[in-house]
mmCIF file of C-alpha atoms in Angstrom:
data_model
loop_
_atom_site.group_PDB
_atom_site.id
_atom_site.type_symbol
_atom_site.label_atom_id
_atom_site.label_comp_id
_atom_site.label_asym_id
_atom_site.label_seq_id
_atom_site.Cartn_x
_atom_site.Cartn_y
_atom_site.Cartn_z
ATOM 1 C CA UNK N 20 -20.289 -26.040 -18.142
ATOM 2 C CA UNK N 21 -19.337 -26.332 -21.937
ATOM 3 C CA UNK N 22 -16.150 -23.546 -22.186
ATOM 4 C CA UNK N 23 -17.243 -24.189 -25.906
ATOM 5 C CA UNK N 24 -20.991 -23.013 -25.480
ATOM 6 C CA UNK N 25 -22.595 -20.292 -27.939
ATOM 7 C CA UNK N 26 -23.818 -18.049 -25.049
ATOM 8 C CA UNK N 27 -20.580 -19.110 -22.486
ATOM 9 C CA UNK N 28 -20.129 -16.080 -19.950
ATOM 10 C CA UNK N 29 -18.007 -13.111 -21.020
ATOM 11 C CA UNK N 30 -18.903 -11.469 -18.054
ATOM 12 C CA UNK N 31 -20.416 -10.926 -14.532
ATOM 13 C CA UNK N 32 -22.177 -7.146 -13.641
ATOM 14 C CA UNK N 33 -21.383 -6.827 -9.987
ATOM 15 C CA UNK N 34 -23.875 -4.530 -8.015
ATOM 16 C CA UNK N 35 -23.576 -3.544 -3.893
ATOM 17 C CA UNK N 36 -25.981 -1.880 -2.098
ATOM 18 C CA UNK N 37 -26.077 -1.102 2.116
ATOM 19 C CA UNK N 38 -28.584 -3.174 3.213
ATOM 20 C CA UNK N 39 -31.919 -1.265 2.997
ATOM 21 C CA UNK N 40 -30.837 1.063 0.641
ATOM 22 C CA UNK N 41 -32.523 1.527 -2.672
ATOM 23 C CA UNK N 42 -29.065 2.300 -5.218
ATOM 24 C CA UNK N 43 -26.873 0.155 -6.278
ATOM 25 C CA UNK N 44 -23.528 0.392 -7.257
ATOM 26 C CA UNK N 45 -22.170 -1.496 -9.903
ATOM 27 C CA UNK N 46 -19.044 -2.520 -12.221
ATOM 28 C CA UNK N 47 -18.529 -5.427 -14.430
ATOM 29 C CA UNK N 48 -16.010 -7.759 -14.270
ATOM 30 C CA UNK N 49 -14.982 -9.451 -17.575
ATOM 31 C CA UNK N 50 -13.869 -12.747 -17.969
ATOM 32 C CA UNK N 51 -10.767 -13.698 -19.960
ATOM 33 C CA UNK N 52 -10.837 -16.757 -21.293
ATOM 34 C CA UNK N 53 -12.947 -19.743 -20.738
ATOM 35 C CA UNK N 54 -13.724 -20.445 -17.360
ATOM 36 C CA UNK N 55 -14.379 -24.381 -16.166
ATOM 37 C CA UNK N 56 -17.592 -25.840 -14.012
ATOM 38 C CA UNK N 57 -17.457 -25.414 -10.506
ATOM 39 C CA UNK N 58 -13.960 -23.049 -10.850
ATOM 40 C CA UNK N 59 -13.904 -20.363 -8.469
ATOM 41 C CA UNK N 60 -13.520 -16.519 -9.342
ATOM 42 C CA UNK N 61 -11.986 -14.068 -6.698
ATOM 43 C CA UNK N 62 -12.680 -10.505 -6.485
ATOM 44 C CA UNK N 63 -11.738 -7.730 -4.186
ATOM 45 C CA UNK N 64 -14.195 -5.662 -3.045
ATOM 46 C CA UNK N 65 -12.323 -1.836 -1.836
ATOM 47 C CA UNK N 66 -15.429 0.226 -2.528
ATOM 48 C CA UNK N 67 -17.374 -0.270 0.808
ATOM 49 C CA UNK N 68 -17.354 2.933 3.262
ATOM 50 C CA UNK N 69 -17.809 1.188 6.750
ATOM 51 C CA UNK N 70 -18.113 -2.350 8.012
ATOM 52 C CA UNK N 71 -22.318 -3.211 8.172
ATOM 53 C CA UNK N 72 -24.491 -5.322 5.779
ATOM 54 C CA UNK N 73 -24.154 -5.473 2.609
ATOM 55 C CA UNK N 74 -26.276 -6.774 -0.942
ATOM 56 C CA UNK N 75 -24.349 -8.336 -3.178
ATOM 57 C CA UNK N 76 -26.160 -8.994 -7.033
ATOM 58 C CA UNK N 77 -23.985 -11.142 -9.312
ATOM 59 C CA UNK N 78 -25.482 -11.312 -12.490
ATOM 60 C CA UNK N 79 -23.710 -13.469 -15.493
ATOM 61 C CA UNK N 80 -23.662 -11.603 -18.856
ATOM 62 C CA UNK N 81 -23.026 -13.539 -22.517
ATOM 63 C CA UNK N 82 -23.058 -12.150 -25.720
ATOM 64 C CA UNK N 83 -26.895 -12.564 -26.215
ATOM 65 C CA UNK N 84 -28.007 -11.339 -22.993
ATOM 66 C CA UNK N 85 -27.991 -11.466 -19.051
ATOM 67 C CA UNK N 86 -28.682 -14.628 -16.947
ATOM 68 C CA UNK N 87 -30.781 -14.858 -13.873
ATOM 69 C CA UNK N 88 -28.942 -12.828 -10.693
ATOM 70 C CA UNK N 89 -28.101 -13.748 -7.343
ATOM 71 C CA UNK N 90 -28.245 -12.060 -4.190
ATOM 72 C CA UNK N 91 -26.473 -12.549 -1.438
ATOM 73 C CA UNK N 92 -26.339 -10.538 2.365
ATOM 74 C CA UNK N 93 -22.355 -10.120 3.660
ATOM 75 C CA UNK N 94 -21.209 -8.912 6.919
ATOM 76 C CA UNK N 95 -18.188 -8.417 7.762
ATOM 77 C CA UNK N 96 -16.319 -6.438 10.356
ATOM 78 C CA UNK N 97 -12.729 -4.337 9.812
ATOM 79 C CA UNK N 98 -9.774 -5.997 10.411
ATOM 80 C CA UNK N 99 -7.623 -5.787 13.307
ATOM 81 C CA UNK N 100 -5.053 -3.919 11.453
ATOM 82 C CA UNK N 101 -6.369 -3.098 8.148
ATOM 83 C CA UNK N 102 -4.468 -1.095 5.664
ATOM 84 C CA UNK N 103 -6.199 2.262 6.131
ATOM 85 C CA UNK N 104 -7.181 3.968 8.969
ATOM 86 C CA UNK N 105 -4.457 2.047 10.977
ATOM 87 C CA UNK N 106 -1.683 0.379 9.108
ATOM 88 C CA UNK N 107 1.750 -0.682 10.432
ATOM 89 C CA UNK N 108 4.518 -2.551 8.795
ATOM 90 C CA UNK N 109 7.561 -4.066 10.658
ATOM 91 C CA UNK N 110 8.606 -5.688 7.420
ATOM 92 C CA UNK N 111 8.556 -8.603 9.692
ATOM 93 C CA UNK N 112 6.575 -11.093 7.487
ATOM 94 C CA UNK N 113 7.270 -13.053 4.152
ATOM 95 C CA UNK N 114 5.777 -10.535 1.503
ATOM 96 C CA UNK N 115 6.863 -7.397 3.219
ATOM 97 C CA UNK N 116 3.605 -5.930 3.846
ATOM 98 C CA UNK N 117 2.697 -5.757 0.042
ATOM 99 C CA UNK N 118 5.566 -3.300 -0.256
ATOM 100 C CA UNK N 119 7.087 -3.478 -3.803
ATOM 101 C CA UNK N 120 10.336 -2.614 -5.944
ATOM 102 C CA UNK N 121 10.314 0.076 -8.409
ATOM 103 C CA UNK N 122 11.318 -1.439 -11.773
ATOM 104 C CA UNK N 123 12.365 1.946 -12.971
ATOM 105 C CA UNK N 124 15.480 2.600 -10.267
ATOM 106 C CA UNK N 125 18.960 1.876 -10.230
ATOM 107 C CA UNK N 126 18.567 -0.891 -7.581
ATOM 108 C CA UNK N 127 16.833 -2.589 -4.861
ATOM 109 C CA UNK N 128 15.744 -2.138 -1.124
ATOM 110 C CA UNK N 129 16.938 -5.544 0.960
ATOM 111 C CA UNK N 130 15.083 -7.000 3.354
ATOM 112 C CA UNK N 131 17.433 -7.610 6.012
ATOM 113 C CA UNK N 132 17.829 -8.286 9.824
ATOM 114 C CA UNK N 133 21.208 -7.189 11.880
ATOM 115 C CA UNK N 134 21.746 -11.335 12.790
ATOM 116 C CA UNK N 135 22.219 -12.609 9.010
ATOM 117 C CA UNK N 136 23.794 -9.421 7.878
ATOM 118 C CA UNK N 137 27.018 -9.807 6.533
ATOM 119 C CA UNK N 138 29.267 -6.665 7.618
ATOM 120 C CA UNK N 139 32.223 -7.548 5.897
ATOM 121 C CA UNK N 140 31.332 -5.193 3.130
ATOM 122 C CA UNK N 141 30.064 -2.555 4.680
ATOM 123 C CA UNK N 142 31.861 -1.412 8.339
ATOM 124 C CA UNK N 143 30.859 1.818 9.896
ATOM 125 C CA UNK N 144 27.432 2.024 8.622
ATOM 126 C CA UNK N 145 23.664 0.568 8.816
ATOM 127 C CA UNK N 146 21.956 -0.273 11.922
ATOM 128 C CA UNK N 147 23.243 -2.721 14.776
ATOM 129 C CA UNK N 148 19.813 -3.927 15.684
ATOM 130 C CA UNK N 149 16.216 -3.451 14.194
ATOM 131 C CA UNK N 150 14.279 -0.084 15.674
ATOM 132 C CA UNK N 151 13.089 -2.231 18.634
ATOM 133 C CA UNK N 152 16.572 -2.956 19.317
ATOM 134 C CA UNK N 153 15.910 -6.532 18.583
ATOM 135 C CA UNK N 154 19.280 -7.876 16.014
ATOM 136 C CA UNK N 155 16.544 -11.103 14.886
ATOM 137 C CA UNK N 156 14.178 -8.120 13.745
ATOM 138 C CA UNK N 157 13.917 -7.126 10.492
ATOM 139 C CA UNK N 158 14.010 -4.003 8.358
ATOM 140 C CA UNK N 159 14.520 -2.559 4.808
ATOM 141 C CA UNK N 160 17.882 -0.946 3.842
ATOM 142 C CA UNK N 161 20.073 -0.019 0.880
ATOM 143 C CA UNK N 162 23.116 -1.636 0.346
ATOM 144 C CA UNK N 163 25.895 0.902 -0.847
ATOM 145 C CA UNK N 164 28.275 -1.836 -1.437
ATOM 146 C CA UNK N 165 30.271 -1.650 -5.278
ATOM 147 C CA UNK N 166 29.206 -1.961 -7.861
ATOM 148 C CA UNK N 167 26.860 0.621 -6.678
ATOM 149 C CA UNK N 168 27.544 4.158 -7.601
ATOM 150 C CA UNK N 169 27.169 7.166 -6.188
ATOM 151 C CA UNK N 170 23.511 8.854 -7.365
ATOM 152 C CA UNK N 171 22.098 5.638 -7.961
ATOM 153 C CA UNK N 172 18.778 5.204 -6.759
ATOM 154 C CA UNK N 173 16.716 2.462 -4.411
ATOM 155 C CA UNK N 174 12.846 3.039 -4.703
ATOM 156 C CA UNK N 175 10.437 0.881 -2.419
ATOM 157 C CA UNK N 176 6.645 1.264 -3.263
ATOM 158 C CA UNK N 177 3.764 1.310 -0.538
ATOM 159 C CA UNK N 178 0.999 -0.450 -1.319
ATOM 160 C CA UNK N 179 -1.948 1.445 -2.612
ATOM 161 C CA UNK N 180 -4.595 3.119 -0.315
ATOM 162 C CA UNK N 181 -8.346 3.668 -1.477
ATOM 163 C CA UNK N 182 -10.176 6.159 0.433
ATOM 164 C CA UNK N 183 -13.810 6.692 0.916
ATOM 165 C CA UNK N 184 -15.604 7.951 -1.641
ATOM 166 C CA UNK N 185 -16.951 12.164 -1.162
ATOM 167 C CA UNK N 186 -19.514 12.692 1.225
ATOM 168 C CA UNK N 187 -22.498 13.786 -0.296
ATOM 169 C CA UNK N 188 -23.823 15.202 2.851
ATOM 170 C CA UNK N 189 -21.374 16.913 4.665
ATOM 171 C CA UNK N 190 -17.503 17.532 4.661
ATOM 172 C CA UNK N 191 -15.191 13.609 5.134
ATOM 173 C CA UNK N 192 -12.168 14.903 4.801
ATOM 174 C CA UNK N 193 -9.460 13.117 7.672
ATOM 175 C CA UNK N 194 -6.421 13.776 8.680
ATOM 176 C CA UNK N 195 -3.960 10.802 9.410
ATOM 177 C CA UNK N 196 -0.372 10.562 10.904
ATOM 178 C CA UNK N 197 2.141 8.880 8.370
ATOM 179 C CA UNK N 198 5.540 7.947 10.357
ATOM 180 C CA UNK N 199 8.622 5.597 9.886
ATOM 181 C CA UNK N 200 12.156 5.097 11.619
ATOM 182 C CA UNK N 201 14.657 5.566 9.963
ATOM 183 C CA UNK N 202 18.333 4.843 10.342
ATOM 184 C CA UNK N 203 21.225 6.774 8.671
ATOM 185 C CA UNK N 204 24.574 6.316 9.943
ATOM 186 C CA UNK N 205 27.759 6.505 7.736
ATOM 187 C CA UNK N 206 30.435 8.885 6.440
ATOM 188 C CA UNK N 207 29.249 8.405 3.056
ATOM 189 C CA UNK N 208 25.279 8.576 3.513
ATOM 190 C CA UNK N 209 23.401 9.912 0.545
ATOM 191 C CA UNK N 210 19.959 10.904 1.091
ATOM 192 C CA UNK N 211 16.366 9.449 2.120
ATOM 193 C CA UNK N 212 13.229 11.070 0.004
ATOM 194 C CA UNK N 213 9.755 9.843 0.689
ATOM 195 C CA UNK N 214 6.928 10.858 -1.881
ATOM 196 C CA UNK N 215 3.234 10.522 -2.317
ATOM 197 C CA UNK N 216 1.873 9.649 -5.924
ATOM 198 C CA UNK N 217 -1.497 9.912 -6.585
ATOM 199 C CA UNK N 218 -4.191 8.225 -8.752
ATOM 200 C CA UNK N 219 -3.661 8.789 -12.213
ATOM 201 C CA UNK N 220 -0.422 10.865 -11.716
ATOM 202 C CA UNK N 221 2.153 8.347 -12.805
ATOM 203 C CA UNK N 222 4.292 11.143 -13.473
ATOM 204 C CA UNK N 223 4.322 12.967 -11.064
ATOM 205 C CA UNK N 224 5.052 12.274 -7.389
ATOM 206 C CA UNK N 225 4.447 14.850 -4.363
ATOM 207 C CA UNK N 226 7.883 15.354 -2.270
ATOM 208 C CA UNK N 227 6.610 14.505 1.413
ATOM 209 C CA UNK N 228 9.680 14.309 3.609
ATOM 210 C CA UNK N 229 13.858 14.512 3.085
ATOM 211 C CA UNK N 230 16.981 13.871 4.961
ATOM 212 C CA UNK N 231 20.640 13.485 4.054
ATOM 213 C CA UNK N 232 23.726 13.290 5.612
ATOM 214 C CA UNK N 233 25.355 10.932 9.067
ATOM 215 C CA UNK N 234 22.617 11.080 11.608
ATOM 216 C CA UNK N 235 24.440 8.597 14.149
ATOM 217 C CA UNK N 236 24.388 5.245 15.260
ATOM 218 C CA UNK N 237 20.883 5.621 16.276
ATOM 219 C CA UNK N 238 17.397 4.722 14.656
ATOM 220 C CA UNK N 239 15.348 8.536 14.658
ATOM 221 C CA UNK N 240 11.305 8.758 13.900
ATOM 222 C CA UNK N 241 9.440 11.332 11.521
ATOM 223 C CA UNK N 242 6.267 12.199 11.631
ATOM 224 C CA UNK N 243 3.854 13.707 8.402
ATOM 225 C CA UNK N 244 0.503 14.865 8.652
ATOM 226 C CA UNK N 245 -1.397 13.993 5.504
ATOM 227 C CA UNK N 246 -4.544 14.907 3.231
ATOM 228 C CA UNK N 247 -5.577 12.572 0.537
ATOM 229 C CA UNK N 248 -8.270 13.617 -1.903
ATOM 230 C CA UNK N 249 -7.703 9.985 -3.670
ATOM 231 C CA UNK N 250 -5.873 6.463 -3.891
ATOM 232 C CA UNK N 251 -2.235 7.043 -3.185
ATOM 233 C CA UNK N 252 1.256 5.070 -2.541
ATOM 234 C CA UNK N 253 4.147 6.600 -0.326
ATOM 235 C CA UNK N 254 7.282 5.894 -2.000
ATOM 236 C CA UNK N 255 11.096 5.692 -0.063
ATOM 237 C CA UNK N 256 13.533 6.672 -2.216
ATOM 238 C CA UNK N 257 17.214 6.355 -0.974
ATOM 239 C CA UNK N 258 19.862 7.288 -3.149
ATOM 240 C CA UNK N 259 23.586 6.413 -2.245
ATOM 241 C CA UNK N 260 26.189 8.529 -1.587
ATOM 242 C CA UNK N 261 29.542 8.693 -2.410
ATOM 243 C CA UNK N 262 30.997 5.934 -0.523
ATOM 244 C CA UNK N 263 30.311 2.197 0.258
ATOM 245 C CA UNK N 264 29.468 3.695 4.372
ATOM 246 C CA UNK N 265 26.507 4.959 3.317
ATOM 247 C CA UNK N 266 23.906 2.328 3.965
ATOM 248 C CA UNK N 267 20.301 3.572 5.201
ATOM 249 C CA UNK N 268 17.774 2.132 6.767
ATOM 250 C CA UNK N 269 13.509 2.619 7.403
ATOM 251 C CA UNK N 270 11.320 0.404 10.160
ATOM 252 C CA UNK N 271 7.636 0.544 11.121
ATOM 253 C CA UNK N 272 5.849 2.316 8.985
ATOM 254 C CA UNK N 273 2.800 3.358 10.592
ATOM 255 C CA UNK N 274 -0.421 5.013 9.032
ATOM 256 C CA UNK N 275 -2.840 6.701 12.061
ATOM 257 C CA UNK N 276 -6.333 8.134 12.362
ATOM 258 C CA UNK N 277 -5.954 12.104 13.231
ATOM 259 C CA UNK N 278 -3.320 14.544 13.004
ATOM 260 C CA UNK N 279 0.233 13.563 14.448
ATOM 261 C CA UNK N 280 0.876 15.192 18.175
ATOM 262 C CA UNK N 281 2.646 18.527 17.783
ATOM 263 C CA UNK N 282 5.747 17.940 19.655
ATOM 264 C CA UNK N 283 6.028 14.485 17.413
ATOM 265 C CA UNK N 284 5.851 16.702 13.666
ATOM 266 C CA UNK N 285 9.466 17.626 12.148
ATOM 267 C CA UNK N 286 9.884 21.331 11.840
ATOM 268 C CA UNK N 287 13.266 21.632 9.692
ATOM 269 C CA UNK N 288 11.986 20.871 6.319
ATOM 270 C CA UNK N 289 15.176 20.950 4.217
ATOM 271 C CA UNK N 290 16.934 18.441 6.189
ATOM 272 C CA UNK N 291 14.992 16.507 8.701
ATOM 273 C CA UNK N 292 11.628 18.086 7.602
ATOM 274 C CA UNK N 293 8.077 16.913 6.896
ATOM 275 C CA UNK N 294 5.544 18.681 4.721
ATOM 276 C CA UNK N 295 2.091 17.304 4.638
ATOM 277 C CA UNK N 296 0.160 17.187 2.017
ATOM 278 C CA UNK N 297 -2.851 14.832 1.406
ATOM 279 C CA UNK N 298 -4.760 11.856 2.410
ATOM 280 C CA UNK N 299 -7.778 10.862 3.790
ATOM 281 C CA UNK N 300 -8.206 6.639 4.306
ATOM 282 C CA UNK N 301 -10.390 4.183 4.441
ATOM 283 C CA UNK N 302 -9.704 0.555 2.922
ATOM 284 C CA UNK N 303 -11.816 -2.475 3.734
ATOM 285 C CA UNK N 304 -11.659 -5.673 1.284
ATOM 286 C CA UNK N 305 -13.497 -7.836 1.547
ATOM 287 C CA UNK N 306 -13.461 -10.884 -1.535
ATOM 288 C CA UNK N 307 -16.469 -12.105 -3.384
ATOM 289 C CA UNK N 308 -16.080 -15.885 -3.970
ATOM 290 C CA UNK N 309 -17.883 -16.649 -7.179
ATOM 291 C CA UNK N 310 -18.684 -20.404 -7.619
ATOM 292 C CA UNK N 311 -19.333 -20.868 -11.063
ATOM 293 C CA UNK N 312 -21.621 -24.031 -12.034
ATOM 294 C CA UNK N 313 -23.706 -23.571 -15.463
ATOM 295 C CA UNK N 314 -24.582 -20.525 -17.151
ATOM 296 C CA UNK N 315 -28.454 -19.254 -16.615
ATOM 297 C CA UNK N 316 -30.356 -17.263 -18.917
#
């Protein structure tokens, strides 16, 4: 197509229906900039409820009107291990699991395994293998090496869950089992939050679990039941204490369908504790590939 044109496309309205269903949902998608013939648009789907059949409309929008739409059936089936419902992270792969750094803290979380780990800097503290007991394993720690200082902060970002929209027939609301290892040995260890945020609260982040102090040469597991009511992250914030033997540790992070088993949930909240709070989960994208080749009117 002509990126030039008078009536180029400025948009696409994007509509989804369950197959043999009469609404549709829909949400435009702008374009920015000009787009090329034959280019291909990507677009992640996260508002679907449960894997079945599904109408997709596509239709192209200019400034002087709407073009012709297309239709198209998918089908797709959940993942294997899809983020919601059941997710696990070992941190074992190149991009962490889509786990992030908070650009607002002191420092960073380091991917790291016990083989490469140079403990020249830091004796008497982190773990000796990963929580499998595997040393080629890998995990996420904070280095308390100088310059660090004590109170600084390490923030690692989950990323974000969608859950299903309200039921308008009857009651969805699911509990699920958050858990992690987590590894804090050192005469200088600092302390280990771990934090919900929800959507549209920036600001303010919901204190889940905390832990401080030497807990051993030894990796130990919490478990959280939780209640969302919307999109969420978990955030681990460790925060170093007042020596460079204070590094700390986390492993597979697991997210689980139904409450945690009693004997597995924490009871001693101010040290070791866990206090659930929210989260109900369901994420299943699924991308639209949009093959643009002229614009229709």
């Amino acid at each position: 197509m002509n990126p030039d044109a008078v009536d180029r496309i400025v948009a696409y309205r994007l509509g989804i229906r369950q197959a043999g269903q009469q609404r549709w949902w829909e949400q435009e998608i702008k374009i920015n900039g000009n787009i090329q013939k034959g280019e291909l648009i990507t677009y992640n789907l996260t508002e679907l409820i449960k894997p079945e059949a599904y109408e997709v409309r596509l239709t192209p929008l200019t400034k002087f009107g709407e073009g012709d739409s297309t239709i198209r059936v998918i089908k797709y089936s959940a993942p294997v291990n899809p983020h919601l419902r059941e997710f696990h992270c070992g941190f074992e792969d190149g991009n962490i699991c889509l786990f992030t750094q908070d650009d607002t803290d002191n420092f960073d979380w380091t991917k790291q395994s016990t083989a490469t780990r140079n403990t020249k800097y830091t004796p008497n503290t982190g773990p000796n293998a990963d929580r499998s007991g595997s040393k080629e394993g890998f995990y996420m720690y904070i280095e308390t090496s100088r310059p660090r200082l004590e109170g600084e902060k390490a923030r690692l970002l989950s990323p974000v869950f969608s859950i299903a929209p309200k039921n308008p027939y009857g009651p969805t609301n699911t509990a699920y089992c958050f858990s992690f290892f987590y590894h804090m040995y050192g005469q200088h260890i600092g302390v280990l939050n771990v934090y919900l945020r929800l959507k549209g609260q920036t600001t303010i982040e919901n204190p889940l679990w905390s832990s401080s102090g030497n807990k051993g040469q030894r990796w130990n597991e919490a478990h959280v039941n939780i209640y969302p009511i919307t999109s969420f992250q978990l955030i681990f914030e460790g925060i170093r204490g007042p020596g460079i033997e204070g590094d700390i540790a986390i492993d597979d992070v697991s997210i689980a369908e139904g409450e945690c088993a009693k004997q597995d949930l924490t009871t001693k909240n101010s040290v070791d504790g866990a206090v659930g709070i929210l989260v109900h989960i369901w994420l299943f994208p699924v991308i639209v590939l949009i093959s643009i080749l002229s614009p229709r009117r």
